Amino acid sequence: MPMHLVCTACQAVNRVPDERLHDRPDCGRCHRPLFSAHPAPLNKTDFERQLEKSDIPILVDFWAPWCGPCRMMAPAFEQAAAQLEPDFRLVKINTEEEQALAARYAIRSIPTLAIFRHGREVQRQAGAMGTVDIVRWARSAAI
């Protein structure tokens, strides 16, 4: 059964067979890799498209540039992307630029990690974590 994946570069929805998910698929529209082993910074519109159209869990780092723990955790989140993709889509939401999103999801402290599946939040963790802890937490999520 094909999975629907939203390209973080052009926002096209791609259908990828389950058995090809780990074959480094490219976007059918822009031909960029659907997974880059790096978290994708998203705005509100692109984030909502990911939530609505993507069949894989989305792991979100809600952060802000002035936040010391956020900056400290950024390399760990980057390394987690390399380990968790393509089973998860890792994205970053700058809460300074996307204050409405932060309010909608009641982000009270940063960094906050949240996992979404089929448009719904399924798990949340506040506070900075290392790579091993991010990967372990994401894989243990009830999704």
mmCIF file of N, CA and C in Angstrom:
data_model
loop_
_atom_site.group_PDB
_atom_site.id
_atom_site.type_symbol
_atom_site.label_atom_id
_atom_site.label_comp_id
_atom_site.label_asym_id
_atom_site.label_seq_id
_atom_site.Cartn_x
_atom_site.Cartn_y
_atom_site.Cartn_z
ATOM 1 N N MET A 1 0.854 -1.187 0.000
ATOM 2 C CA MET A 1 0.000 0.000 0.000
ATOM 3 C C MET A 1 0.893 1.241 0.000
ATOM 4 N N PRO A 2 0.634 2.190 -0.867
ATOM 5 C CA PRO A 2 1.510 3.370 -0.918
ATOM 6 C C PRO A 2 1.293 4.314 0.259
ATOM 7 N N MET A 3 2.395 4.948 0.644
ATOM 8 C CA MET A 3 2.370 5.973 1.686
ATOM 9 C C MET A 3 2.333 7.330 0.997
ATOM 10 N N HIS A 4 1.619 8.270 1.590
ATOM 11 C CA HIS A 4 1.627 9.641 1.089
ATOM 12 C C HIS A 4 2.667 10.421 1.880
ATOM 13 N N LEU A 5 3.585 11.054 1.150
ATOM 14 C CA LEU A 5 4.647 11.854 1.750
ATOM 15 C C LEU A 5 4.630 13.225 1.112
ATOM 16 N N VAL A 6 4.694 14.249 1.934
ATOM 17 C CA VAL A 6 4.726 15.617 1.430
ATOM 18 C C VAL A 6 6.177 16.063 1.325
ATOM 19 N N CYS A 7 6.559 16.533 0.147
ATOM 20 C CA CYS A 7 7.909 17.043 -0.069
ATOM 21 C C CYS A 7 8.080 18.341 0.729
ATOM 22 N N THR A 8 9.148 18.444 1.502
ATOM 23 C CA THR A 8 9.373 19.663 2.286
ATOM 24 C C THR A 8 9.902 20.800 1.421
ATOM 25 N N ALA A 9 10.362 20.495 0.207
ATOM 26 C CA ALA A 9 10.881 21.533 -0.688
ATOM 27 C C ALA A 9 9.766 22.208 -1.486
ATOM 28 N N CYS A 10 8.878 21.404 -2.101
ATOM 29 C CA CYS A 10 7.856 21.986 -2.987
ATOM 30 C C CYS A 10 6.431 21.731 -2.514
ATOM 31 N N GLN A 11 6.262 20.981 -1.443
ATOM 32 C CA GLN A 11 4.972 20.665 -0.834
ATOM 33 C C GLN A 11 4.087 19.740 -1.673
ATOM 34 N N ALA A 12 4.647 19.095 -2.694
ATOM 35 C CA ALA A 12 3.889 18.129 -3.487
ATOM 36 C C ALA A 12 3.651 16.868 -2.668
ATOM 37 N N VAL A 13 2.483 16.272 -2.847
ATOM 38 C CA VAL A 13 2.179 15.007 -2.194
ATOM 39 C C VAL A 13 2.639 13.884 -3.115
ATOM 40 N N ASN A 14 3.472 13.003 -2.583
ATOM 41 C CA ASN A 14 4.033 11.878 -3.336
ATOM 42 C C ASN A 14 3.494 10.581 -2.772
ATOM 43 N N ARG A 15 3.207 9.628 -3.661
ATOM 44 C CA ARG A 15 2.823 8.281 -3.236
ATOM 45 C C ARG A 15 4.037 7.379 -3.396
ATOM 46 N N VAL A 16 4.446 6.784 -2.271
ATOM 47 C CA VAL A 16 5.628 5.922 -2.273
ATOM 48 C C VAL A 16 5.210 4.561 -1.717
ATOM 49 N N PRO A 17 5.444 3.484 -2.467
ATOM 50 C CA PRO A 17 5.129 2.155 -1.935
ATOM 51 C C PRO A 17 5.899 1.893 -0.645
ATOM 52 N N ASP A 18 5.249 1.220 0.294
ATOM 53 C CA ASP A 18 5.881 0.903 1.585
ATOM 54 C C ASP A 18 7.268 0.302 1.409
ATOM 55 N N GLU A 19 7.383 -0.625 0.477
ATOM 56 C CA GLU A 19 8.658 -1.326 0.305
ATOM 57 C C GLU A 19 9.757 -0.438 -0.268
ATOM 58 N N ARG A 20 9.405 0.751 -0.781
ATOM 59 C CA ARG A 20 10.412 1.669 -1.331
ATOM 60 C C ARG A 20 10.728 2.832 -0.395
ATOM 61 N N LEU A 21 10.084 2.863 0.744
ATOM 62 C CA LEU A 21 10.260 3.979 1.675
ATOM 63 C C LEU A 21 11.725 4.147 2.081
ATOM 64 N N HIS A 22 12.453 3.053 2.242
ATOM 65 C CA HIS A 22 13.853 3.114 2.676
ATOM 66 C C HIS A 22 14.839 3.181 1.506
ATOM 67 N N ASP A 23 14.333 3.373 0.281
ATOM 68 C CA ASP A 23 15.180 3.439 -0.920
ATOM 69 C C ASP A 23 15.536 4.872 -1.325
ATOM 70 N N ARG A 24 15.442 5.803 -0.397
ATOM 71 C CA ARG A 24 15.766 7.218 -0.658
ATOM 72 C C ARG A 24 14.966 7.778 -1.834
ATOM 73 N N PRO A 25 13.630 7.764 -1.742
ATOM 74 C CA PRO A 25 12.807 8.243 -2.859
ATOM 75 C C PRO A 25 12.946 9.745 -3.085
ATOM 76 N N ASP A 26 12.748 10.142 -4.339
ATOM 77 C CA ASP A 26 12.763 11.555 -4.729
ATOM 78 C C ASP A 26 11.340 12.031 -4.970
ATOM 79 N N CYS A 27 11.163 13.335 -4.886
ATOM 80 C CA CYS A 27 9.869 13.960 -5.169
ATOM 81 C C CYS A 27 9.581 13.858 -6.664
ATOM 82 N N GLY A 28 8.358 13.503 -6.992
ATOM 83 C CA GLY A 28 7.951 13.411 -8.391
ATOM 84 C C GLY A 28 7.882 14.757 -9.081
ATOM 85 N N ARG A 29 7.701 15.845 -8.323
ATOM 86 C CA ARG A 29 7.597 17.181 -8.929
ATOM 87 C C ARG A 29 8.950 17.873 -9.034
ATOM 88 N N CYS A 30 9.649 18.030 -7.916
ATOM 89 C CA CYS A 30 10.897 18.812 -7.924
ATOM 90 C C CYS A 30 12.149 17.936 -7.988
ATOM 91 N N HIS A 31 11.978 16.628 -7.850
ATOM 92 C CA HIS A 31 13.060 15.643 -7.964
ATOM 93 C C HIS A 31 14.114 15.732 -6.858
ATOM 94 N N ARG A 32 13.810 16.447 -5.792
ATOM 95 C CA ARG A 32 14.703 16.463 -4.634
ATOM 96 C C ARG A 32 14.398 15.258 -3.755
ATOM 97 N N PRO A 33 15.357 14.835 -2.946
ATOM 98 C CA PRO A 33 15.086 13.708 -2.042
ATOM 99 C C PRO A 33 13.941 14.045 -1.078
ATOM 100 N N LEU A 34 13.055 13.068 -0.851
ATOM 101 C CA LEU A 34 11.959 13.282 0.100
ATOM 102 C C LEU A 34 12.466 13.286 1.541
ATOM 103 N N PHE A 35 13.645 12.708 1.756
ATOM 104 C CA PHE A 35 14.268 12.719 3.076
ATOM 105 C C PHE A 35 15.716 13.158 2.922
ATOM 106 N N SER A 36 16.138 14.091 3.774
ATOM 107 C CA SER A 36 17.480 14.659 3.644
ATOM 108 C C SER A 36 18.362 14.378 4.855
ATOM 109 N N ALA A 37 17.819 13.681 5.860
ATOM 110 C CA ALA A 37 18.524 13.443 7.125
ATOM 111 C C ALA A 37 18.765 14.742 7.887
ATOM 112 N N HIS A 38 17.934 15.752 7.585
ATOM 113 C CA HIS A 38 17.970 17.031 8.287
ATOM 114 C C HIS A 38 16.541 17.456 8.596
ATOM 115 N N PRO A 39 16.310 18.070 9.759
ATOM 116 C CA PRO A 39 14.971 18.583 10.045
ATOM 117 C C PRO A 39 14.628 19.715 9.077
ATOM 118 N N ALA A 40 13.378 19.773 8.673
ATOM 119 C CA ALA A 40 12.929 20.812 7.745
ATOM 120 C C ALA A 40 12.269 21.950 8.520
ATOM 121 N N PRO A 41 12.748 23.183 8.348
ATOM 122 C CA PRO A 41 12.049 24.317 8.966
ATOM 123 C C PRO A 41 10.765 24.581 8.186
ATOM 124 N N LEU A 42 9.646 24.670 8.892
ATOM 125 C CA LEU A 42 8.354 24.860 8.220
ATOM 126 C C LEU A 42 7.631 26.084 8.752
ATOM 127 N N ASN A 43 6.864 26.709 7.862
ATOM 128 C CA ASN A 43 5.949 27.761 8.280
ATOM 129 C C ASN A 43 4.580 27.127 8.544
ATOM 130 N N LYS A 44 3.624 27.943 8.931
ATOM 131 C CA LYS A 44 2.294 27.444 9.295
ATOM 132 C C LYS A 44 1.640 26.683 8.153
ATOM 133 N N THR A 45 1.655 27.241 6.955
ATOM 134 C CA THR A 45 0.996 26.616 5.809
ATOM 135 C C THR A 45 1.623 25.267 5.478
ATOM 136 N N ASP A 46 2.951 25.215 5.435
ATOM 137 C CA ASP A 46 3.637 23.966 5.103
ATOM 138 C C ASP A 46 3.447 22.919 6.203
ATOM 139 N N PHE A 47 3.439 23.362 7.453
ATOM 140 C CA PHE A 47 3.217 22.443 8.569
ATOM 141 C C PHE A 47 1.821 21.830 8.481
ATOM 142 N N GLU A 48 0.827 22.656 8.219
ATOM 143 C CA GLU A 48 -0.541 22.155 8.115
ATOM 144 C C GLU A 48 -0.673 21.159 6.966
ATOM 145 N N ARG A 49 0.016 21.411 5.861
ATOM 146 C CA ARG A 49 -0.020 20.463 4.733
ATOM 147 C C ARG A 49 0.600 19.129 5.139
ATOM 148 N N GLN A 50 1.718 19.175 5.865
ATOM 149 C CA GLN A 50 2.333 17.942 6.356
ATOM 150 C C GLN A 50 1.343 17.175 7.238
ATOM 151 N N LEU A 51 0.685 17.880 8.151
ATOM 152 C CA LEU A 51 -0.250 17.223 9.065
ATOM 153 C C LEU A 51 -1.411 16.588 8.316
ATOM 154 N N GLU A 52 -1.942 17.300 7.325
ATOM 155 C CA GLU A 52 -3.130 16.835 6.604
ATOM 156 C C GLU A 52 -2.835 15.709 5.621
ATOM 157 N N LYS A 53 -1.676 15.729 4.976
ATOM 158 C CA LYS A 53 -1.435 14.847 3.832
ATOM 159 C C LYS A 53 -0.422 13.736 4.055
ATOM 160 N N SER A 54 0.392 13.826 5.088
ATOM 161 C CA SER A 54 1.478 12.859 5.264
ATOM 162 C C SER A 54 1.010 11.651 6.068
ATOM 163 N N ASP A 55 1.427 10.465 5.640
ATOM 164 C CA ASP A 55 1.055 9.235 6.332
ATOM 165 C C ASP A 55 2.072 8.804 7.385
ATOM 166 N N ILE A 56 3.239 9.417 7.421
ATOM 167 C CA ILE A 56 4.224 9.033 8.438
ATOM 168 C C ILE A 56 4.115 9.983 9.622
ATOM 169 N N PRO A 57 4.549 9.549 10.797
ATOM 170 C CA PRO A 57 4.524 10.443 11.964
ATOM 171 C C PRO A 57 5.445 11.643 11.745
ATOM 172 N N ILE A 58 5.033 12.774 12.272
ATOM 173 C CA ILE A 58 5.801 14.012 12.153
ATOM 174 C C ILE A 58 6.293 14.385 13.548
ATOM 175 N N LEU A 59 7.603 14.472 13.680
ATOM 176 C CA LEU A 59 8.230 14.856 14.945
ATOM 177 C C LEU A 59 8.631 16.316 14.842
ATOM 178 N N VAL A 60 8.030 17.142 15.694
ATOM 179 C CA VAL A 60 8.198 18.592 15.624
ATOM 180 C C VAL A 60 9.022 19.094 16.798
ATOM 181 N N ASP A 61 9.980 19.949 16.478
ATOM 182 C CA ASP A 61 10.733 20.685 17.494
ATOM 183 C C ASP A 61 10.200 22.109 17.489
ATOM 184 N N PHE A 62 9.443 22.473 18.532
ATOM 185 C CA PHE A 62 8.997 23.854 18.708
ATOM 186 C C PHE A 62 10.126 24.564 19.450
ATOM 187 N N TRP A 63 10.691 25.603 18.858
ATOM 188 C CA TRP A 63 11.886 26.237 19.382
ATOM 189 C C TRP A 63 11.832 27.744 19.116
ATOM 190 N N ALA A 64 12.828 28.468 19.620
ATOM 191 C CA ALA A 64 12.992 29.898 19.329
ATOM 192 C C ALA A 64 14.484 30.206 19.290
ATOM 193 N N PRO A 65 14.879 31.181 18.449
ATOM 194 C CA PRO A 65 16.304 31.486 18.302
ATOM 195 C C PRO A 65 16.964 32.031 19.574
ATOM 196 N N TRP A 66 16.201 32.666 20.444
ATOM 197 C CA TRP A 66 16.773 33.242 21.662
ATOM 198 C C TRP A 66 16.907 32.213 22.788
ATOM 199 N N CYS A 67 16.394 31.006 22.592
ATOM 200 C CA CYS A 67 16.337 29.976 23.635
ATOM 201 C C CYS A 67 17.643 29.180 23.681
ATOM 202 N N GLY A 68 18.385 29.322 24.778
ATOM 203 C CA GLY A 68 19.649 28.606 24.937
ATOM 204 C C GLY A 68 19.497 27.093 24.869
ATOM 205 N N PRO A 69 18.563 26.492 25.631
ATOM 206 C CA PRO A 69 18.379 25.045 25.535
ATOM 207 C C PRO A 69 17.966 24.582 24.125
ATOM 208 N N CYS A 70 17.219 25.415 23.419
ATOM 209 C CA CYS A 70 16.835 25.075 22.037
ATOM 210 C C CYS A 70 18.076 24.990 21.153
ATOM 211 N N ARG A 71 18.935 25.983 21.256
ATOM 212 C CA ARG A 71 20.166 25.997 20.455
ATOM 213 C C ARG A 71 21.077 24.836 20.848
ATOM 214 N N MET A 72 21.079 24.519 22.141
ATOM 215 C CA MET A 72 21.903 23.422 22.625
ATOM 216 C C MET A 72 21.389 22.075 22.085
ATOM 217 N N MET A 73 20.069 21.922 21.956
ATOM 218 C CA MET A 73 19.482 20.667 21.497
ATOM 219 C C MET A 73 19.499 20.540 19.970
ATOM 220 N N ALA A 74 19.673 21.624 19.246
ATOM 221 C CA ALA A 74 19.587 21.602 17.777
ATOM 222 C C ALA A 74 20.492 20.544 17.127
ATOM 223 N N PRO A 75 21.763 20.416 17.513
ATOM 224 C CA PRO A 75 22.589 19.369 16.887
ATOM 225 C C PRO A 75 22.066 17.955 17.176
ATOM 226 N N ALA A 76 21.523 17.734 18.357
ATOM 227 C CA ALA A 76 20.978 16.418 18.702
ATOM 228 C C ALA A 76 19.742 16.121 17.853
ATOM 229 N N PHE A 77 18.908 17.123 17.624
ATOM 230 C CA PHE A 77 17.712 16.935 16.790
ATOM 231 C C PHE A 77 18.130 16.655 15.346
ATOM 232 N N GLU A 78 19.178 17.339 14.910
ATOM 233 C CA GLU A 78 19.735 17.109 13.569
ATOM 234 C C GLU A 78 20.223 15.660 13.434
ATOM 235 N N GLN A 79 20.943 15.181 14.424
ATOM 236 C CA GLN A 79 21.447 13.800 14.392
ATOM 237 C C GLN A 79 20.297 12.795 14.485
ATOM 238 N N ALA A 80 19.261 13.133 15.235
ATOM 239 C CA ALA A 80 18.098 12.248 15.345
ATOM 240 C C ALA A 80 17.400 12.102 13.989
ATOM 241 N N ALA A 81 17.403 13.165 13.195
ATOM 242 C CA ALA A 81 16.780 13.091 11.863
ATOM 243 C C ALA A 81 17.454 12.019 11.020
ATOM 244 N N ALA A 82 18.761 11.949 11.089
ATOM 245 C CA ALA A 82 19.494 10.953 10.307
ATOM 246 C C ALA A 82 19.147 9.532 10.748
ATOM 247 N N GLN A 83 18.788 9.367 12.014
ATOM 248 C CA GLN A 83 18.467 8.030 12.527
ATOM 249 C C GLN A 83 16.992 7.670 12.378
ATOM 250 N N LEU A 84 16.110 8.663 12.433
ATOM 251 C CA LEU A 84 14.674 8.375 12.439
ATOM 252 C C LEU A 84 14.019 8.395 11.054
ATOM 253 N N GLU A 85 14.590 9.145 10.110
ATOM 254 C CA GLU A 85 14.012 9.145 8.765
ATOM 255 C C GLU A 85 14.313 7.818 8.093
ATOM 256 N N PRO A 86 13.444 7.272 7.294
ATOM 257 C CA PRO A 86 12.166 7.784 6.801
ATOM 258 C C PRO A 86 10.956 7.341 7.622
ATOM 259 N N ASP A 87 11.180 6.779 8.809
ATOM 260 C CA ASP A 87 10.043 6.355 9.627
ATOM 261 C C ASP A 87 9.322 7.534 10.265
ATOM 262 N N PHE A 88 10.010 8.657 10.367
ATOM 263 C CA PHE A 88 9.449 9.900 10.887
ATOM 264 C C PHE A 88 9.875 11.033 9.963
ATOM 265 N N ARG A 89 9.072 12.084 9.906
ATOM 266 C CA ARG A 89 9.462 13.333 9.256
ATOM 267 C C ARG A 89 9.793 14.283 10.398
ATOM 268 N N LEU A 90 11.039 14.795 10.454
ATOM 269 C CA LEU A 90 11.429 15.727 11.504
ATOM 270 C C LEU A 90 11.364 17.151 10.963
ATOM 271 N N VAL A 91 10.685 18.019 11.719
ATOM 272 C CA VAL A 91 10.519 19.409 11.305
ATOM 273 C C VAL A 91 10.749 20.330 12.488
ATOM 274 N N LYS A 92 11.045 21.579 12.175
ATOM 275 C CA LYS A 92 11.262 22.597 13.190
ATOM 276 C C LYS A 92 10.266 23.733 12.972
ATOM 277 N N ILE A 93 9.658 24.181 14.063
ATOM 278 C CA ILE A 93 8.749 25.322 14.027
ATOM 279 C C ILE A 93 9.334 26.404 14.931
ATOM 280 N N ASN A 94 9.690 27.538 14.327
ATOM 281 C CA ASN A 94 10.199 28.681 15.078
ATOM 282 C C ASN A 94 8.998 29.386 15.706
ATOM 283 N N THR A 95 8.884 29.309 17.027
ATOM 284 C CA THR A 95 7.716 29.860 17.711
ATOM 285 C C THR A 95 7.685 31.384 17.709
ATOM 286 N N GLU A 96 8.818 32.014 17.435
ATOM 287 C CA GLU A 96 8.829 33.473 17.298
ATOM 288 C C GLU A 96 8.155 33.891 15.994
ATOM 289 N N GLU A 97 8.414 33.137 14.932
ATOM 290 C CA GLU A 97 7.830 33.445 13.629
ATOM 291 C C GLU A 97 6.428 32.885 13.476
ATOM 292 N N GLU A 98 6.122 31.816 14.175
ATOM 293 C CA GLU A 98 4.822 31.134 14.056
ATOM 294 C C GLU A 98 4.119 31.104 15.412
ATOM 295 N N GLN A 99 3.854 32.308 15.936
ATOM 296 C CA GLN A 99 3.247 32.413 17.254
ATOM 297 C C GLN A 99 1.844 31.821 17.305
ATOM 298 N N ALA A 100 1.107 31.903 16.206
ATOM 299 C CA ALA A 100 -0.246 31.340 16.172
ATOM 300 C C ALA A 100 -0.203 29.815 16.313
ATOM 301 N N LEU A 101 0.776 29.173 15.692
ATOM 302 C CA LEU A 101 0.922 27.723 15.847
ATOM 303 C C LEU A 101 1.275 27.360 17.283
ATOM 304 N N ALA A 102 2.192 28.112 17.857
ATOM 305 C CA ALA A 102 2.581 27.848 19.246
ATOM 306 C C ALA A 102 1.377 28.004 20.169
ATOM 307 N N ALA A 103 0.558 28.991 19.918
ATOM 308 C CA ALA A 103 -0.647 29.193 20.729
ATOM 309 C C ALA A 103 -1.659 28.071 20.490
ATOM 310 N N ARG A 104 -1.863 27.687 19.233
ATOM 311 C CA ARG A 104 -2.833 26.641 18.905
ATOM 312 C C ARG A 104 -2.489 25.331 19.616
ATOM 313 N N TYR A 105 -1.204 25.013 19.701
ATOM 314 C CA TYR A 105 -0.792 23.766 20.333
ATOM 315 C C TYR A 105 -0.363 23.954 21.789
ATOM 316 N N ALA A 106 -0.659 25.115 22.348
ATOM 317 C CA ALA A 106 -0.413 25.405 23.764
ATOM 318 C C ALA A 106 1.029 25.090 24.163
ATOM 319 N N ILE A 107 1.963 25.599 23.364
ATOM 320 C CA ILE A 107 3.385 25.428 23.677
ATOM 321 C C ILE A 107 3.718 26.424 24.782
ATOM 322 N N ARG A 108 3.966 25.904 25.965
ATOM 323 C CA ARG A 108 4.196 26.741 27.141
ATOM 324 C C ARG A 108 5.676 26.895 27.464
ATOM 325 N N SER A 109 6.487 25.937 27.042
ATOM 326 C CA SER A 109 7.930 26.035 27.263
ATOM 327 C C SER A 109 8.622 25.489 26.025
ATOM 328 N N ILE A 110 9.832 25.964 25.825
ATOM 329 C CA ILE A 110 10.603 25.492 24.678
ATOM 330 C C ILE A 110 11.988 25.096 25.170
ATOM 331 N N PRO A 111 12.602 24.143 24.537
ATOM 332 C CA PRO A 111 12.078 23.379 23.415
ATOM 333 C C PRO A 111 10.988 22.401 23.861
ATOM 334 N N THR A 112 10.042 22.178 22.979
ATOM 335 C CA THR A 112 9.026 21.144 23.161
ATOM 336 C C THR A 112 9.021 20.287 21.911
ATOM 337 N N LEU A 113 9.092 18.981 22.096
ATOM 338 C CA LEU A 113 8.967 18.038 20.989
ATOM 339 C C LEU A 113 7.560 17.465 21.018
ATOM 340 N N ALA A 114 6.964 17.314 19.839
ATOM 341 C CA ALA A 114 5.629 16.715 19.737
ATOM 342 C C ALA A 114 5.599 15.805 18.520
ATOM 343 N N ILE A 115 4.888 14.706 18.659
ATOM 344 C CA ILE A 115 4.709 13.775 17.549
ATOM 345 C C ILE A 115 3.250 13.840 17.108
ATOM 346 N N PHE A 116 3.069 14.014 15.803
ATOM 347 C CA PHE A 116 1.742 14.061 15.204
ATOM 348 C C PHE A 116 1.589 12.868 14.273
ATOM 349 N N ARG A 117 0.394 12.299 14.254
ATOM 350 C CA ARG A 117 0.081 11.196 13.344
ATOM 351 C C ARG A 117 -1.315 11.438 12.793
ATOM 352 N N HIS A 118 -1.434 11.477 11.495
ATOM 353 C CA HIS A 118 -2.720 11.719 10.818
ATOM 354 C C HIS A 118 -3.394 12.986 11.351
ATOM 355 N N GLY A 119 -2.600 14.035 11.542
ATOM 356 C CA GLY A 119 -3.128 15.333 11.931
ATOM 357 C C GLY A 119 -3.365 15.535 13.408
ATOM 358 N N ARG A 120 -3.159 14.502 14.212
ATOM 359 C CA ARG A 120 -3.413 14.623 15.643
ATOM 360 C C ARG A 120 -2.128 14.452 16.445
ATOM 361 N N GLU A 121 -2.000 15.244 17.498
ATOM 362 C CA GLU A 121 -0.855 15.083 18.385
ATOM 363 C C GLU A 121 -1.029 13.803 19.192
ATOM 364 N N VAL A 122 0.023 12.978 19.204
ATOM 365 C CA VAL A 122 -0.055 11.715 19.942
ATOM 366 C C VAL A 122 0.901 11.662 21.135
ATOM 367 N N GLN A 123 1.897 12.530 21.150
ATOM 368 C CA GLN A 123 2.845 12.522 22.268
ATOM 369 C C GLN A 123 3.580 13.854 22.314
ATOM 370 N N ARG A 124 3.987 14.245 23.541
ATOM 371 C CA ARG A 124 4.695 15.513 23.736
ATOM 372 C C ARG A 124 5.720 15.363 24.839
ATOM 373 N N GLN A 125 6.836 16.087 24.653
ATOM 374 C CA GLN A 125 7.903 16.091 25.660
ATOM 375 C C GLN A 125 8.521 17.482 25.689
ATOM 376 N N ALA A 126 8.514 18.115 26.853
ATOM 377 C CA ALA A 126 9.147 19.426 26.999
ATOM 378 C C ALA A 126 10.557 19.251 27.537
ATOM 379 N N GLY A 127 11.439 20.159 27.130
ATOM 380 C CA GLY A 127 12.805 20.151 27.628
ATOM 381 C C GLY A 127 13.783 19.592 26.615
ATOM 382 N N ALA A 128 15.021 20.032 26.749
ATOM 383 C CA ALA A 128 16.076 19.597 25.837
ATOM 384 C C ALA A 128 16.449 18.145 26.107
ATOM 385 N N MET A 129 16.759 17.439 25.022
ATOM 386 C CA MET A 129 17.184 16.039 25.115
ATOM 387 C C MET A 129 18.365 15.819 24.186
ATOM 388 N N GLY A 130 19.137 14.791 24.466
ATOM 389 C CA GLY A 130 20.220 14.388 23.582
ATOM 390 C C GLY A 130 19.689 13.491 22.471
ATOM 391 N N THR A 131 20.552 13.194 21.521
ATOM 392 C CA THR A 131 20.160 12.388 20.362
ATOM 393 C C THR A 131 19.583 11.035 20.763
ATOM 394 N N VAL A 132 20.273 10.319 21.626
ATOM 395 C CA VAL A 132 19.824 8.986 22.033
ATOM 396 C C VAL A 132 18.439 9.057 22.654
ATOM 397 N N ASP A 133 18.217 10.060 23.508
ATOM 398 C CA ASP A 133 16.922 10.198 24.171
ATOM 399 C C ASP A 133 15.818 10.578 23.188
ATOM 400 N N ILE A 134 16.113 11.452 22.234
ATOM 401 C CA ILE A 134 15.111 11.827 21.221
ATOM 402 C C ILE A 134 14.702 10.597 20.422
ATOM 403 N N VAL A 135 15.687 9.832 19.961
ATOM 404 C CA VAL A 135 15.402 8.642 19.148
ATOM 405 C C VAL A 135 14.620 7.620 19.959
ATOM 406 N N ARG A 136 15.037 7.365 21.175
ATOM 407 C CA ARG A 136 14.352 6.388 22.031
ATOM 408 C C ARG A 136 12.918 6.841 22.301
ATOM 409 N N TRP A 137 12.739 8.116 22.635
ATOM 410 C CA TRP A 137 11.407 8.642 22.932
ATOM 411 C C TRP A 137 10.502 8.534 21.707
ATOM 412 N N ALA A 138 11.010 8.920 20.535
ATOM 413 C CA ALA A 138 10.196 8.867 19.317
ATOM 414 C C ALA A 138 9.803 7.440 18.977
ATOM 415 N N ARG A 139 10.743 6.535 19.059
ATOM 416 C CA ARG A 139 10.441 5.133 18.706
ATOM 417 C C ARG A 139 9.520 4.456 19.704
ATOM 418 N N SER A 140 9.492 4.944 20.938
ATOM 419 C CA SER A 140 8.621 4.344 21.938
ATOM 420 C C SER A 140 7.229 4.965 21.950
ATOM 421 N N ALA A 141 7.031 5.996 21.140
ATOM 422 C CA ALA A 141 5.735 6.687 21.116
ATOM 423 C C ALA A 141 4.634 5.730 20.693
ATOM 424 N N ALA A 142 3.508 5.892 21.296
ATOM 425 C CA ALA A 142 2.343 5.054 20.950
ATOM 426 C C ALA A 142 1.692 5.604 19.688
ATOM 427 N N ILE A 143 2.194 5.146 18.534
ATOM 428 C CA ILE A 143 1.660 5.647 17.256
ATOM 429 C C ILE A 143 1.185 4.523 16.375
#
